[in-house]
Amino acid sequence: IENKKIPYRPPPANVIALAERGQVPLLMPQKANRVAAVVKLQNYPDSYLFVARGVSPKVMRHLRRTRATVNEYQQLRRRRGGLQAAHALMYFMISFTALLAAIWAGLWFAGRFVAPIRRLIGAAREVSTGNLNVNLPIRRGEGDLRRLSQTFNTMTYELKSQRDALVTANEQLTDRRLFMEAVLSGVSAGVIGLDSQGVVTLANRSAEQLLEVPSDGLMGKSLADAVPEMADAITELGAAGQRTRAQYNVTRLVNEEERTFAVRLTQEDGADDGGAVVTFDDITELVSAQRTSAWADVARRIAHEIKNPLTPIQLSAERIRRKYGKVIVEDKEVFDKCTETIIRQVGDVSRMVDEFSSFARMPKAQMEVQDLRDAIKDAVVMFQMSSEGVKFEMDLPDDPVVASFDRRLLSQAMTNLVKNSAESVAGYIEAGPAEEEFRGRVRVSLVMQDGFAVTEVRDNGTGLSKQHRSRLLEPYVTTKAKGTGLGLAIVKKVIEQHGGTLTLQDITDVSDEAHGAVVRMTIPLLTDEGAGDQGRVLETNAN
């Protein structure tokens, strides 16, 4: 039924589709004051019931407002997720900001609380590296940590004061040690420091050189083990009970040579178990010089006392033989033998007295620039012409060996050396040589070494024993059955007058030969100034 006040307007296709699915859609036009609905009729195919009714404009306004509100609510409802996310993000940001603020406040408070401990840890680390100049600040409000900082500063101050005192004391000890080492190194005498147990704690360079013992052979070792000869003397010195002892002479073999040392002992102040200082010096040359001087005086007295009656005795014996030689008939042979013995023995004693006189009054050397080879040849050629059982060899340089020496004295010294070697070979032959077809040999050589002329006399005789070898250069010391023992003493005095040295060695010490001796004579060559004049001097001597 159509109402003219409410004109029919066909519903939209979507409304028909909703009604086809069994729904009852409502139609509320925006500009019309009515409400319409469409329902599908079940008993009438393809038929729909359209009902429309007019509505008060006021109701429609409320309805449209309600619908707008619903749409707005739906829109707000659809926007609720984003709003919740925004609110959650805002809450998270506010919470995170508050958390950061709390953390910062906690760290700031913790920093204020831990700062003194950190300063203390840093200062302790600096002290552990050796820096004692650390000073912690003292701040109010830090409580016990403030007192701990004060205590730490006091500790570092005390440590620094003690360290400075130790460093100063160590520097003083070092200076004293260096001064003592410098003094001891310049002292010619040997100095050995001992502790209470007799162990060597100090040894200067002179002690090592005099004893020919390296530093590791002395330091830290007992003196009785390192130098037993000196330990016995120290025992005797310590038995006296005095702090400064008298001098004791000790004999020790050094490089196969007997040396004499004057030993003194000084104990440290204090108890009996304190250490001691041993000082010693090599007095071998002094003792030898004293013996030589004493023997020279004895030789002078002997020569004076003996030589005077020798001439009358010899003259009387010769006169008795001439006067009564023809008269005596009975036992004439005995008479002649006795007188001959007296004359011969007087001659032997006279020659011995002459040796005493030569040793006691050694003439002063008259130095001249000459060729040293000539003095050596003078001595060797004489024996080459007279000796038959010994072969004499010479190994001399081709060029002149120019030195300043007394040719007479040096020839006499060489003669004594060659004579001793020849007698040593003869003694070996008389004793019966161990080798078959033994041939006695004396070899004289001359070489130049470091500004010195070194003359060696080698033989294959009996050799030299190690015992008392150094004393063979002293007067009246000999290993031969016959002789006065003045030969080597005279040679030594001649060499010393020429500024040289004389050494004795067994040949087994310097070569592989089974027996023999080596006597080495060393005299200085000319200096550069003298060498410049040698040509003119030799030319003058030749002319």
Coordinates of C-alpha atoms in Angstrom, one line a residue, residues 32-470:
A32 CA 14.2 11.9 4.4
N33 CA 12.3 11.6 7.6
R34 CA 11.4 8.0 7.4
V35 CA 12.5 4.5 8.2
A36 CA 12.2 1.6 5.7
A37 CA 13.0 -2.1 5.9
V38 CA 13.1 -4.9 3.3
V39 CA 12.2 -8.6 4.1
K40 CA 12.2 -11.5 1.7
L41 CA 9.0 -13.4 1.5
Q42 CA 9.6 -17.1 2.0
N43 CA 6.4 -18.3 0.3
Y44 CA 6.8 -16.1 -2.7
P45 CA 9.8 -16.6 -4.7
D46 CA 11.6 -13.5 -5.8
S47 CA 9.2 -11.4 -3.7
Y48 CA 10.2 -8.9 -1.0
L49 CA 8.2 -6.9 1.5
F50 CA 9.1 -3.2 1.6
V51 CA 7.8 -1.3 4.6
A52 CA 8.4 2.4 5.1
R53 CA 7.2 4.7 7.9
G54 CA 7.5 8.3 8.5
V55 CA 9.5 9.4 11.6
S56 CA 9.6 12.7 13.4
P57 CA 12.5 14.8 12.3
K58 CA 13.6 15.1 15.9
V59 CA 13.8 11.4 16.2
M60 CA 15.8 11.2 13.0
R61 CA 18.2 13.8 14.2
H62 CA 18.7 11.8 17.4
L63 CA 19.1 8.7 15.3
R64 CA 21.6 10.3 13.0
R65 CA 23.4 11.7 16.0
T66 CA 23.4 8.3 17.6
R67 CA 24.7 6.7 14.4
A68 CA 27.4 9.3 14.1
T69 CA 28.3 8.6 17.8
V70 CA 28.4 4.9 17.0
N71 CA 30.6 5.5 14.0
E72 CA 32.8 7.7 16.1
Y73 CA 32.9 5.0 18.8
Q74 CA 33.7 2.4 16.2
Q75 CA 36.5 4.6 14.9
L76 CA 37.7 5.2 18.4
R77 CA 37.5 1.5 19.1
R78 CA 39.5 0.8 16.0
R79 CA 42.1 3.4 17.1
R80 CA 42.4 2.0 20.6
G81 CA 45.3 -0.3 19.7
G82 CA 47.5 2.6 18.5
L83 CA 46.5 4.7 21.5
Q84 CA 47.4 1.9 23.8
A85 CA 50.8 1.5 22.1
A86 CA 51.4 5.2 22.4
H87 CA 50.4 5.1 26.1
A88 CA 52.7 2.1 26.6
L89 CA 55.6 3.8 24.8
M90 CA 55.0 6.9 26.9
Y91 CA 55.0 4.8 30.1
F92 CA 58.1 3.0 29.0
M93 CA 59.9 6.2 28.2
I94 CA 58.9 7.7 31.5
S95 CA 59.9 4.5 33.3
F96 CA 63.2 4.3 31.4
T97 CA 63.9 7.9 32.1
A98 CA 63.2 7.4 35.8
L99 CA 65.4 4.3 35.8
L100 CA 68.3 6.1 34.1
A101 CA 67.9 8.9 36.6
A102 CA 68.0 6.3 39.4
I103 CA 71.1 4.7 38.0
W104 CA 72.8 8.0 37.5
A105 CA 71.9 9.0 41.1
G106 CA 73.2 5.6 42.3
L107 CA 76.4 5.9 40.3
W108 CA 76.9 9.4 41.5
F109 CA 76.4 8.3 45.1
A110 CA 78.6 5.3 44.6
G111 CA 81.3 7.4 43.0
R112 CA 81.2 9.8 45.9
F113 CA 81.5 6.8 48.3
V114 CA 84.1 4.8 46.3
A115 CA 86.3 7.8 45.2
P116 CA 88.5 7.7 48.4
I117 CA 89.0 3.9 48.0
R118 CA 89.9 4.4 44.3
R119 CA 92.4 7.1 45.2
L120 CA 93.8 4.7 47.9
I121 CA 94.1 1.9 45.3
G122 CA 95.8 4.2 42.8
A123 CA 98.2 5.5 45.4
A124 CA 99.0 1.9 46.5
R125 CA 99.7 1.0 42.9
E126 CA 102.1 3.9 42.6
V127 CA 103.9 2.9 45.8
S128 CA 104.3 -0.6 44.5
T129 CA 106.2 0.8 41.5
G130 CA 108.6 2.6 43.8
N131 CA 107.0 6.1 43.7
L132 CA 106.8 7.2 47.4
N133 CA 106.0 10.8 46.5
V134 CA 102.2 10.0 46.5
N135 CA 100.1 12.2 48.8
L136 CA 96.3 11.5 49.1
P137 CA 94.0 14.5 49.6
I138 CA 92.3 14.8 52.9
R139 CA 88.6 15.8 52.5
R140 CA 86.0 16.4 55.1
G141 CA 83.0 14.1 55.2
E142 CA 84.7 10.9 54.2
G143 CA 84.7 9.5 57.7
D144 CA 87.0 6.5 58.3
L145 CA 88.4 6.8 54.8
R146 CA 89.7 10.2 55.7
R147 CA 91.6 8.8 58.6
L148 CA 92.8 5.9 56.4
S149 CA 94.1 8.5 53.9
Q150 CA 96.0 10.3 56.7
T151 CA 97.5 7.0 57.8
F152 CA 98.5 6.2 54.3
N153 CA 100.2 9.5 53.8
T154 CA 102.1 9.0 57.1
M155 CA 103.2 5.6 55.9
T156 CA 104.5 6.8 52.6
Y157 CA 106.3 9.7 54.3
E158 CA 108.1 7.3 56.7
L159 CA 108.9 4.9 53.9
K160 CA 110.3 7.7 51.8
S161 CA 112.4 8.9 54.7
Q162 CA 113.7 5.4 55.4
R163 CA 114.4 4.8 51.8
D164 CA 116.3 8.1 51.4
A165 CA 118.4 7.2 54.5
L166 CA 119.1 3.7 53.1
V167 CA 120.0 5.2 49.7
T168 CA 122.3 7.7 51.3
A169 CA 123.9 5.0 53.4
N170 CA 124.3 2.7 50.4
E171 CA 125.9 5.6 48.4
Q172 CA 128.3 6.2 51.3
L173 CA 129.1 2.5 51.5
T174 CA 129.6 2.3 47.7
D175 CA 131.9 5.4 47.8
R176 CA 133.9 3.8 50.6
R177 CA 134.0 0.5 48.8
L178 CA 135.2 2.1 45.6
F179 CA 137.7 4.2 47.5
M180 CA 139.0 1.0 49.3
E181 CA 139.1 -0.9 46.0
A182 CA 141.0 2.0 44.4
V183 CA 143.4 2.1 47.3
L184 CA 143.9 -1.6 47.4
S185 CA 144.3 -1.9 43.7
G186 CA 147.1 0.6 43.9
V187 CA 148.9 -1.1 46.8
S188 CA 151.7 -3.3 45.7
A189 CA 151.3 -5.5 48.8
G190 CA 148.7 -8.3 48.8
V191 CA 145.6 -7.8 51.1
I192 CA 143.3 -10.6 52.1
G193 CA 140.2 -10.1 54.3
L194 CA 139.0 -13.0 56.4
D195 CA 135.8 -13.6 58.4
S196 CA 135.6 -15.3 61.7
Q197 CA 135.7 -18.7 60.1
G198 CA 138.9 -18.0 58.1
V199 CA 137.0 -17.7 54.8
V200 CA 138.4 -15.1 52.3
T201 CA 135.9 -12.2 51.8
L202 CA 138.3 -9.7 50.2
A203 CA 141.4 -10.1 48.0
N204 CA 143.0 -7.2 46.0
R205 CA 144.5 -7.5 42.6
S206 CA 148.1 -7.6 44.0
A207 CA 147.2 -10.6 46.2
E208 CA 146.0 -12.5 43.1
Q209 CA 149.1 -11.5 41.1
L210 CA 151.6 -12.3 43.9
L211 CA 150.0 -15.7 44.6
E212 CA 149.2 -16.4 40.9
V213 CA 145.7 -17.4 42.0
P214 CA 142.6 -16.2 40.2
S215 CA 139.9 -14.3 42.2
D216 CA 137.5 -17.3 42.1
G217 CA 140.3 -19.4 43.6
L218 CA 140.3 -17.1 46.7
M219 CA 136.9 -15.5 47.2
G220 CA 134.6 -17.6 49.3
K221 CA 137.2 -20.2 50.1
S222 CA 139.0 -21.0 53.3
L223 CA 142.5 -19.6 53.5
A224 CA 143.7 -23.0 54.6
D225 CA 142.5 -24.5 51.3
A226 CA 143.5 -21.7 49.0
V227 CA 146.9 -20.9 50.5
P228 CA 147.9 -23.5 53.1
E229 CA 151.4 -22.2 53.6
M230 CA 150.0 -18.8 54.7
A231 CA 147.3 -20.4 56.8
D232 CA 149.9 -22.1 59.0
A233 CA 151.6 -18.7 59.5
I234 CA 148.3 -17.1 60.4
T235 CA 147.7 -19.8 63.0
E236 CA 151.0 -19.0 64.6
L237 CA 150.4 -15.3 64.4
G238 CA 146.9 -15.6 66.0
A239 CA 148.3 -17.7 68.8
A240 CA 150.2 -14.7 70.3
G241 CA 146.9 -13.0 71.3
Q242 CA 148.0 -9.5 70.0
R243 CA 145.9 -7.4 67.7
T244 CA 148.8 -6.4 65.4
R245 CA 151.3 -9.3 64.9
A246 CA 154.9 -9.4 64.1
Q247 CA 156.1 -10.3 60.6
Y248 CA 156.4 -13.9 59.6
N249 CA 158.1 -15.1 56.4
V250 CA 156.3 -17.8 54.3
T251 CA 157.8 -19.7 51.4
R252 CA 155.5 -20.8 48.6
L253 CA 156.0 -22.2 45.1
V254 CA 154.6 -19.8 42.5
N255 CA 154.9 -21.0 38.8
E256 CA 157.5 -23.6 39.8
E257 CA 159.5 -20.9 41.5
E258 CA 160.1 -20.5 45.2
R259 CA 159.0 -17.2 46.5
T260 CA 159.3 -15.7 50.0
F261 CA 156.4 -13.6 51.5
A262 CA 156.4 -11.4 54.5
V263 CA 153.1 -11.9 56.2
R264 CA 151.4 -9.7 58.8
L265 CA 148.0 -10.2 60.5
T266 CA 145.7 -7.5 61.9
Q267 CA 142.5 -8.6 63.7
E268 CA 139.3 -6.5 63.7
D269 CA 138.2 -4.7 66.9
G270 CA 135.7 -6.4 69.0
A271 CA 135.2 -10.0 70.1
D272 CA 137.6 -12.8 69.5
D273 CA 135.4 -14.3 66.8
G274 CA 135.8 -11.1 64.6
G275 CA 137.5 -11.2 61.2
A276 CA 141.0 -10.3 60.3
V277 CA 143.1 -8.7 57.5
V278 CA 146.2 -10.4 56.2
T279 CA 148.8 -8.3 54.4
F280 CA 151.8 -9.8 52.7
D281 CA 154.5 -8.7 50.2
D282 CA 157.0 -10.6 48.0
I283 CA 160.4 -10.1 49.6
T284 CA 162.2 -12.8 47.5
E285 CA 164.4 -10.2 45.8
L286 CA 165.0 -8.4 49.1
V287 CA 166.0 -11.7 50.9
S288 CA 168.2 -12.6 47.9
A289 CA 169.8 -9.2 48.0
Q290 CA 170.4 -9.4 51.7
R291 CA 172.0 -12.9 51.3
T292 CA 174.1 -11.6 48.4
S293 CA 175.2 -8.6 50.4
A294 CA 176.0 -10.8 53.4
W295 CA 177.9 -13.3 51.3
A296 CA 179.8 -10.5 49.5
D297 CA 180.9 -9.2 52.9
V298 CA 181.9 -12.8 53.9
A299 CA 183.7 -13.3 50.6
R300 CA 185.6 -10.1 51.1
R301 CA 186.7 -11.1 54.6
I302 CA 187.6 -14.7 53.4
A303 CA 189.6 -13.3 50.5
H304 CA 191.4 -10.9 52.8
E305 CA 192.1 -13.5 55.6
I306 CA 193.1 -16.4 53.3
K307 CA 195.0 -14.9 50.5
N308 CA 197.7 -13.4 52.6
P309 CA 199.2 -16.7 53.9
L310 CA 198.7 -18.5 50.5
T311 CA 201.7 -16.8 48.8
P312 CA 204.2 -17.7 51.6
I313 CA 202.9 -21.2 51.8
Q314 CA 203.3 -21.7 48.0
L315 CA 206.8 -20.0 48.0
S316 CA 207.9 -22.1 50.9
A317 CA 206.7 -25.3 49.3
E318 CA 208.5 -24.5 46.0
R319 CA 211.7 -23.5 47.9
I320 CA 211.7 -26.8 49.9
R321 CA 211.2 -28.7 46.7
R322 CA 214.1 -26.9 45.0
K323 CA 216.5 -27.0 48.0
Y324 CA 215.9 -30.4 49.4
G325 CA 214.7 -32.2 46.3
K326 CA 218.2 -33.4 45.4
V327 CA 219.3 -34.0 49.0
I328 CA 216.5 -36.3 50.1
V329 CA 217.1 -39.8 48.8
E330 CA 214.9 -41.9 51.0
D331 CA 211.2 -41.6 50.2
K332 CA 211.9 -39.1 47.5
E333 CA 208.7 -40.0 45.6
V334 CA 206.6 -39.3 48.7
F335 CA 208.5 -36.0 49.2
D336 CA 207.8 -34.9 45.6
K337 CA 204.2 -35.9 45.8
C338 CA 203.6 -34.1 49.0
T339 CA 205.2 -30.9 47.8
E340 CA 203.3 -31.1 44.6
T341 CA 200.1 -31.6 46.5
I342 CA 200.8 -28.5 48.6
I343 CA 201.6 -26.4 45.6
R344 CA 198.5 -27.6 43.7
Q345 CA 196.1 -27.2 46.6
V346 CA 197.5 -23.7 47.3
G347 CA 196.8 -22.9 43.6
D348 CA 193.2 -24.2 43.9
V349 CA 192.6 -22.2 47.1
S350 CA 194.1 -19.2 45.4
R351 CA 191.7 -19.5 42.4
M352 CA 188.8 -19.9 44.9
V353 CA 189.9 -16.8 46.7
D354 CA 190.1 -15.0 43.3
E355 CA 186.4 -16.0 42.7
F356 CA 185.5 -14.7 46.2
S357 CA 187.3 -11.4 45.3
S358 CA 185.5 -11.2 41.9
F359 CA 182.1 -11.7 43.6
A360 CA 182.8 -9.3 46.4
R361 CA 184.2 -6.5 44.1
M362 CA 182.3 -6.8 40.9
P363 CA 183.7 -4.2 38.5
K364 CA 181.3 -1.6 37.2
A365 CA 180.0 -2.3 33.7
Q366 CA 181.5 0.0 30.9
M367 CA 178.6 0.3 28.5
E368 CA 179.2 0.5 24.8
V369 CA 177.0 0.1 21.8
Q370 CA 178.0 -3.2 20.2
D371 CA 176.7 -6.3 18.4
L372 CA 175.5 -8.8 20.9
R373 CA 176.3 -11.7 18.6
D374 CA 180.1 -11.1 19.1
A375 CA 179.9 -11.5 22.9
I376 CA 178.0 -14.8 22.4
K377 CA 180.5 -16.1 19.8
D378 CA 183.4 -15.3 22.1
A379 CA 182.1 -17.6 24.7
V380 CA 180.8 -20.5 22.5
V381 CA 183.7 -20.6 20.1
M382 CA 186.1 -21.2 23.0
F383 CA 184.3 -24.3 24.0
Q384 CA 183.8 -25.5 20.4
M385 CA 187.6 -25.6 20.1
S386 CA 188.3 -27.3 23.4
S387 CA 185.5 -29.7 24.0
E388 CA 185.2 -33.1 22.3
G389 CA 182.3 -35.0 23.9
V390 CA 179.7 -32.2 23.6
K391 CA 178.4 -30.6 20.5
F392 CA 178.0 -26.8 20.7
E393 CA 175.5 -25.1 18.4
M394 CA 174.7 -21.5 17.7
D395 CA 171.5 -20.0 16.3
L396 CA 172.1 -16.3 15.8
P397 CA 170.3 -13.7 13.6
D398 CA 171.8 -12.7 10.3
D399 CA 171.5 -9.0 11.1
P400 CA 173.3 -7.3 13.9
V401 CA 171.7 -7.2 17.3
V402 CA 172.8 -3.9 18.7
A403 CA 172.7 -3.2 22.4
S404 CA 174.6 -1.2 25.0
F405 CA 176.6 -3.6 27.2
D406 CA 180.1 -4.4 28.6
R407 CA 181.5 -7.0 26.3
R408 CA 184.0 -8.4 28.8
L409 CA 181.5 -8.9 31.6
L410 CA 178.8 -10.2 29.3
S411 CA 181.3 -12.6 27.7
Q412 CA 182.3 -13.8 31.2
A413 CA 178.6 -14.4 32.0
M414 CA 178.0 -16.3 28.8
T415 CA 181.2 -18.4 29.5
N416 CA 179.8 -19.3 32.9
L417 CA 176.4 -20.3 31.4
V418 CA 177.9 -22.4 28.6
K419 CA 180.4 -24.0 31.1
N420 CA 177.6 -25.0 33.4
S421 CA 175.7 -26.5 30.6
A422 CA 178.8 -28.4 29.4
E423 CA 179.4 -29.7 32.9
S424 CA 175.8 -30.7 33.2
V425 CA 176.0 -32.8 30.0
A426 CA 179.3 -34.3 31.2
G427 CA 177.8 -35.2 34.5
Y428 CA 174.9 -36.9 32.7
I429 CA 177.4 -38.9 30.6
E430 CA 179.4 -39.9 33.7
A431 CA 176.2 -41.1 35.4
G432 CA 175.5 -43.4 32.4
P433 CA 172.9 -42.0 29.8
A434 CA 169.7 -43.9 29.5
E435 CA 169.6 -43.4 25.7
E436 CA 171.7 -45.5 23.3
E437 CA 174.2 -43.5 21.2
F438 CA 173.6 -40.4 23.4
R439 CA 175.2 -37.3 22.0
G440 CA 175.7 -34.3 24.4
R441 CA 174.5 -31.0 23.0
V442 CA 174.6 -27.4 24.1
R443 CA 172.6 -25.0 22.0
V444 CA 172.8 -21.2 22.2
S445 CA 170.2 -19.1 20.5
L446 CA 169.4 -15.3 20.3
V447 CA 166.1 -13.8 19.4
M448 CA 164.6 -10.3 19.8
Q449 CA 161.2 -10.0 21.6
D450 CA 159.4 -6.7 22.5
G451 CA 162.5 -4.6 22.7
F452 CA 164.6 -7.2 24.5
A453 CA 167.4 -9.5 23.4
V454 CA 166.7 -13.0 24.7
T455 CA 169.6 -15.4 24.8
E456 CA 168.8 -19.1 25.6
V457 CA 171.4 -21.7 26.6
R458 CA 169.8 -25.2 26.3
D459 CA 171.5 -28.5 27.1
N460 CA 170.4 -32.2 27.4
G461 CA 172.3 -32.8 30.6
T462 CA 171.0 -33.7 34.1
G463 CA 168.5 -30.8 34.2
L464 CA 167.3 -28.7 37.2
S465 CA 165.3 -30.0 40.1
K466 CA 162.2 -28.0 41.1
Q467 CA 163.2 -27.9 44.7
H468 CA 165.3 -24.8 45.6
R469 CA 165.7 -23.9 41.9
S470 CA 165.3 -20.2 42.6

